[in-house]
Amino acid sequence: MIVRFAVFLALWTASTIGLACSCAPTPPTATTYRVLAEWEVSEAPIIFEGKVERITVTGWPVKPVPGKTVPYREMPTVAVKFSGTRLYKGEMPADTRVETGLGGGDCGFPFEQGESYLVFAWKESDGALSTGICSGTAKLGNSGAERRLLRGEPPTVADLAEWRTHTQSERPRSSSHVCGKIAMPKGVKPAGLTVVFWPVADEEIARFRYLTAETEGDGGYCIDLEPGRYRAGAHQETEERSQVRFMSYYPGVAERSQAMAIIVTAGKNERVDFPLLSQTGYKVHGYLRGCPEVPQRPILVVLMSDVADHFHIIEPVAVRPHGFFDFVRVLPGRYTAFAATDNDDSVTFLSAGVEVVIDGDLEGLRLDYAGKKE
């Protein structure tokens, strides 16, 4: 149960953790780009092209309401506002806004601010438009066969070429090779390292999406990235009994707000080296006042960081007898603490959120229990 709730929190804060998105296979008759385009167009109720004007995230940060139950399906979503649209098929609202998931396990499409797309969408029961990576939506530069079909133009030689990919979400890419090495603190071996890159085309949504690089035995790594601006970070898994955590952001700073952007250029190899820093994690001890001695379901306490990246995800802890709970290795910063319980397909908040600033060991964090509202 704790694992399930931890995955829920990961989806709220860094959606590529946990679940994997799976798209339905294309029909065996889709052997060329033209035939693939015909299939995608026939499947989509609404198709238009337009430029991303604004990207916003709804449902973040989490705002606990005591006694309120939130279904897992009501995860945060991305709202994308388009301008300069051209409608090819179906009808769409006047505000040309499309919703999608955060990415990763929820199949959300990774729109970028200022880029133009051919969007394949459908209407939800409330009238909102939605799309995802399995829909055929792609950047205009990767949608030539579809646009020519929609405009009634004859196919090109490239359109009639054999389509060799396996899912309709894949398109030609022009990635660059980025390599580097993570310098370890003195006496620390480069084992259990993860290097992470976040695109920063739009900071509000970029922090929810990231790519990871595997490291070699000496701390070296390589990764292929699409052209654009990125922030990078690295962390090392350490033993739970240790209060020290090893993590940093490029070019070697402790806080995400201080991280510098890395510019990746098409066709150009990049080198990104930076050191890993040692940071002290703190202990948090508290209690949930008024909670039942024998609850129907285990009660969990959540400590959610204001920094929405997976370096700062803290696994929820179960409330012990008499309502006590403890966290260890908590990085300094601002957090919201609250109690909740897992209901198989939803979460019920069992306290209000309490904001705390952690800059040392914290004793006596108090939450007040509130039962479920019927």
XYZ file of C-alpha atoms in Angstrom:
374
model
C 0.000 0.000 0.000
C 2.794 2.408 0.856
C 4.406 1.585 -2.477
C 1.160 2.322 -4.327
C 0.783 5.668 -2.620
C 4.426 6.494 -3.308
C 3.754 5.854 -7.005
C 0.724 8.152 -6.762
C 2.929 10.916 -5.379
C 5.553 10.264 -8.021
C 2.912 10.733 -10.706
C 1.958 14.039 -9.121
C 5.539 15.263 -8.962
C 7.474 13.484 -11.700
C 5.190 11.609 -13.964
C 7.731 9.476 -15.756
C 8.353 7.412 -12.639
C 6.355 4.242 -12.141
C 4.140 3.262 -15.045
C 4.941 2.853 -18.733
C 2.725 4.089 -21.535
C 1.625 1.460 -24.057
C 0.172 2.380 -27.452
C -2.000 0.110 -29.578
C -0.069 -1.378 -32.518
C -0.537 0.012 -35.987
C -2.367 -2.210 -38.490
C -0.146 -4.514 -40.569
C -1.344 -2.770 -43.742
C 0.400 0.473 -42.684
C 3.580 -0.266 -44.604
C 4.355 3.272 -45.856
C 4.217 6.748 -44.340
C 1.268 7.590 -46.594
C -0.770 4.581 -45.504
C 0.157 5.268 -41.886
C -1.058 8.849 -42.277
C -4.345 7.639 -43.767
C -4.874 5.349 -40.787
C -4.056 8.080 -38.237
C -6.391 10.560 -39.932
C -9.247 8.048 -40.048
C -8.858 7.333 -36.307
C -8.874 10.948 -35.065
C -12.186 12.821 -34.548
C -10.471 16.237 -34.514
C -7.317 17.352 -36.347
C -5.784 20.837 -36.455
C -2.425 22.549 -36.625
C -1.288 25.428 -34.466
C 1.470 27.027 -32.425
C 1.769 26.481 -28.665
C 1.082 29.820 -27.037
C 0.986 28.803 -23.375
C 1.409 25.655 -21.258
C -0.009 25.402 -17.740
C -0.262 22.605 -15.179
C -3.529 22.132 -13.305
C -3.823 20.243 -10.022
C -0.343 21.106 -8.772
C 0.735 21.606 -6.069
C -1.411 19.203 -4.064
C -3.776 21.046 -1.724
C -5.077 18.608 0.900
C -8.678 19.157 1.970
C -9.390 17.240 5.206
C -11.861 14.417 4.559
C -11.800 14.791 0.768
C -11.291 11.731 -1.449
C -9.385 12.168 -4.727
C -9.489 9.376 -7.372
C -6.126 8.349 -8.802
C -7.452 9.128 -12.276
C -7.660 12.820 -11.351
C -3.936 13.366 -11.651
C -2.548 16.790 -12.607
C -2.988 17.564 -16.281
C -1.343 19.879 -18.790
C -3.451 22.526 -20.520
C -2.008 23.712 -23.852
C -3.274 26.919 -25.480
C -2.771 27.218 -29.262
C -2.725 30.200 -31.609
C -2.787 30.501 -35.414
C -4.798 27.296 -35.739
C -6.019 25.660 -38.931
C -8.762 23.060 -38.551
C -8.681 20.030 -40.860
C -11.255 17.713 -39.326
C -14.072 17.868 -36.756
C -15.019 20.760 -34.493
C -13.171 22.383 -31.642
C -13.886 25.041 -28.979
C -13.143 28.674 -29.708
C -10.368 28.825 -27.066
C -8.320 26.115 -28.889
C -7.155 24.573 -25.627
C -6.079 20.933 -25.428
C -5.443 18.838 -22.333
C -2.836 16.092 -22.037
C -1.025 14.169 -19.328
C 2.244 15.116 -17.719
C 4.025 12.455 -19.759
C 5.618 9.074 -19.210
C 3.199 6.606 -17.668
C 0.080 8.665 -18.409
C 0.811 8.908 -22.179
C 0.817 12.705 -22.120
C 2.277 14.421 -25.193
C 5.420 16.571 -24.517
C 4.396 19.900 -26.071
C 6.980 22.689 -26.092
C 6.354 26.411 -25.779
C 6.574 28.247 -29.114
C 6.622 25.095 -31.280
C 4.014 24.295 -33.963
C 2.203 20.959 -34.094
C -0.282 18.901 -36.032
C -2.680 17.821 -33.279
C -4.882 14.710 -33.353
C -7.473 15.123 -30.593
C -10.738 13.806 -29.196
C -13.470 15.234 -26.969
C -13.897 14.202 -23.344
C -17.322 13.873 -21.708
C -17.054 17.428 -20.365
C -16.342 18.804 -23.845
C -12.604 19.365 -23.296
C -10.175 18.310 -26.030
C -7.476 15.748 -25.184
C -4.489 14.227 -26.931
C -1.548 11.941 -26.151
C 1.546 10.324 -27.630
C -0.478 7.479 -29.164
C -2.724 9.792 -31.181
C -0.495 10.788 -34.106
C 0.158 14.285 -32.710
C 3.618 15.507 -33.744
C 5.638 18.607 -34.584
C 4.787 20.060 -37.991
C 8.283 19.255 -39.229
C 7.624 15.576 -38.573
C 4.092 15.541 -40.054
C 4.676 16.054 -43.771
C 2.785 12.964 -44.951
C -0.210 13.753 -42.730
C -0.390 17.427 -43.750
C -0.192 16.638 -47.457
C -2.983 14.107 -47.058
C -5.165 16.548 -45.105
C -4.554 19.314 -47.677
C -5.356 17.051 -50.599
C -1.808 17.224 -51.943
C -0.187 14.295 -53.800
C 2.257 12.134 -51.800
C 5.987 12.618 -52.215
C 8.534 9.888 -52.819
C 9.318 10.007 -49.064
C 5.626 9.504 -48.226
C 5.598 6.290 -50.231
C 8.730 4.952 -48.541
C 8.477 1.975 -46.229
C 7.625 2.839 -42.669
C 10.052 0.914 -40.447
C 9.014 1.972 -36.950
C 6.668 0.012 -34.705
C 4.432 2.618 -33.092
C 2.642 5.594 -34.547
C 4.209 7.909 -31.955
C 7.704 7.507 -33.401
C 8.991 10.053 -35.930
C 12.358 10.889 -37.499
C 14.603 12.503 -34.902
C 17.735 14.683 -35.078
C 19.239 14.127 -31.647
C 22.690 15.133 -30.402
C 25.108 13.026 -28.389
C 25.786 14.413 -24.907
C 28.479 12.812 -22.743
C 30.136 13.719 -19.481
C 31.468 12.540 -16.161
C 30.260 13.046 -12.619
C 33.098 13.920 -10.223
C 32.561 12.257 -6.854
C 33.361 13.664 -3.400
C 36.659 12.412 -1.992
C 36.425 8.811 -0.853
C 33.013 8.166 -2.474
C 32.799 5.522 -5.188
C 30.740 6.305 -8.347
C 28.203 3.520 -7.811
C 24.411 3.813 -8.009
C 24.559 7.103 -9.933
C 21.667 8.548 -11.935
C 22.120 11.525 -14.273
C 18.971 13.423 -15.202
C 18.177 16.018 -17.904
C 15.097 18.251 -17.770
C 14.010 20.236 -20.860
C 13.399 23.882 -19.987
C 11.363 25.089 -22.961
C 8.742 25.952 -20.356
C 9.849 25.721 -16.727
C 6.395 25.038 -15.273
C 5.954 21.796 -17.191
C 9.597 20.877 -17.855
C 10.264 19.923 -14.241
C 7.716 17.113 -14.576
C 9.520 15.542 -17.540
C 13.023 14.232 -17.652
C 15.433 11.822 -19.319
C 17.933 9.678 -17.447
C 21.408 8.547 -18.460
C 23.140 5.369 -17.366
C 26.575 5.787 -15.833
C 29.703 3.693 -16.252
C 31.858 2.437 -13.418
C 33.925 5.640 -13.413
C 30.922 7.996 -13.331
C 30.925 8.615 -17.084
C 27.681 8.703 -19.086
C 26.254 9.411 -22.541
C 22.735 10.272 -23.672
C 21.023 11.339 -26.921
C 18.997 14.557 -26.548
C 16.859 16.540 -28.949
C 18.079 20.103 -29.629
C 17.023 22.565 -26.953
C 17.829 23.874 -23.493
C 18.148 21.528 -20.521
C 18.984 21.513 -16.845
C 20.982 18.563 -15.537
C 21.389 16.911 -12.178
C 22.777 13.766 -10.622
C 22.240 11.820 -7.435
C 23.489 8.653 -5.800
C 21.518 6.102 -3.850
C 22.980 5.762 -0.355
C 22.280 3.564 2.616
C 19.236 4.611 4.629
C 21.164 4.720 7.895
C 23.351 7.508 6.528
C 22.133 11.081 6.965
C 24.332 12.243 4.074
C 22.917 12.380 0.546
C 24.951 12.932 -2.603
C 23.296 15.050 -5.287
C 23.776 18.235 -7.262
C 22.662 20.196 -10.305
C 24.860 21.382 -13.182
C 27.374 23.069 -12.962
C 27.779 21.780 -9.388
C 25.197 23.538 -7.190
C 22.952 22.203 -4.447
C 19.686 23.919 -5.406
C 17.634 23.555 -8.562
C 17.007 27.307 -8.697
C 20.764 27.840 -9.125
C 21.168 25.319 -11.971
C 22.483 26.646 -15.295
C 20.898 25.752 -18.616
C 22.738 23.545 -21.104
C 22.222 24.291 -24.813
C 22.071 21.218 -27.050
C 22.561 21.954 -30.769
C 21.433 19.650 -33.580
C 24.236 17.446 -34.891
C 26.774 18.742 -32.376
C 28.215 16.570 -29.619
C 28.257 18.169 -26.174
C 30.315 17.594 -23.034
C 28.631 18.116 -19.652
C 30.806 17.410 -16.593
C 29.938 18.459 -13.047
C 30.676 17.376 -9.463
C 28.378 15.579 -7.049
C 27.945 17.346 -3.705
C 27.402 15.901 -0.246
C 24.297 17.254 1.480
C 23.096 16.592 4.990
C 19.612 15.171 5.302
C 17.612 15.947 8.438
C 15.279 13.996 10.718
C 11.635 14.976 11.145
C 9.671 13.647 14.107
C 5.983 14.363 14.573
C 2.562 13.069 15.543
C -0.957 12.948 14.164
C -3.205 14.204 16.958
C -6.576 12.522 17.357
C -6.008 9.614 14.985
C -7.736 6.287 15.799
C -5.618 3.700 17.588
C -6.822 0.986 15.230
C -7.635 2.617 11.847
C -9.556 0.672 9.195
C -6.670 1.286 6.791
C -3.059 2.252 7.512
C -2.610 5.982 7.779
C 0.313 7.505 5.884
C 2.036 10.828 6.394
C 3.313 12.648 3.319
C 6.113 15.196 3.241
C 5.940 16.902 -0.145
C 8.695 19.249 -1.300
C 8.074 22.514 -3.111
C 10.747 21.345 -5.563
C 8.879 19.195 -8.086
C 11.571 16.833 -9.270
C 12.131 13.228 -8.309
C 15.316 14.025 -6.368
C 12.990 15.440 -3.720
C 10.349 12.714 -3.587
C 10.140 11.294 -0.064
C 8.384 7.982 0.418
C 5.353 8.341 2.731
C 5.689 6.792 6.190
C 3.074 4.865 8.156
C 1.770 6.324 11.384
C 2.923 4.278 14.371
C 0.936 3.626 17.583
C -0.192 6.812 19.353
C 0.093 8.716 16.053
C 3.861 9.128 15.899
C 5.823 9.257 12.639
C 9.423 9.869 11.536
C 11.237 10.871 8.353
C 14.991 10.633 7.781
C 17.402 12.190 5.282
C 15.110 15.100 4.401
C 16.870 17.729 2.315
C 16.590 21.358 3.468
C 13.757 23.359 1.947
C 10.034 24.038 2.094
C 7.595 21.157 2.484
C 3.902 20.472 2.965
C 3.029 17.705 5.438
C -0.329 15.941 5.550
C -1.914 12.611 6.476
C -3.835 10.408 4.052
C -4.983 6.864 3.422
C -5.040 4.727 0.289
C -8.457 3.439 -0.862
C -7.308 1.141 -3.719
C -8.381 3.561 -6.480
C -8.249 6.865 -4.597
C -6.650 8.806 -1.756
C -8.477 10.344 1.199
C -6.845 13.298 2.959
C -6.950 12.874 6.730
C -5.497 16.229 7.757
C -4.970 19.708 6.469
C -1.620 20.510 4.905
C 0.972 22.045 7.207
C 3.777 24.040 5.616
C 7.198 23.685 7.187
C 10.687 24.957 6.454
C 13.344 22.347 7.192
C 16.872 23.590 7.821
C 17.785 21.176 10.605
C 16.340 18.276 12.591
C 12.679 18.989 13.341
C 10.860 17.792 16.476
C 7.159 18.019 17.239
C 5.588 18.447 13.785
C 1.867 18.235 14.584
C -0.952 17.265 12.243
C -4.604 17.155 13.285
C -6.618 14.098 12.228
C -9.834 14.620 10.257
C -12.001 11.639 9.265
C -13.476 11.024 5.833
C -16.395 13.218 4.791
C -19.427 11.202 3.782
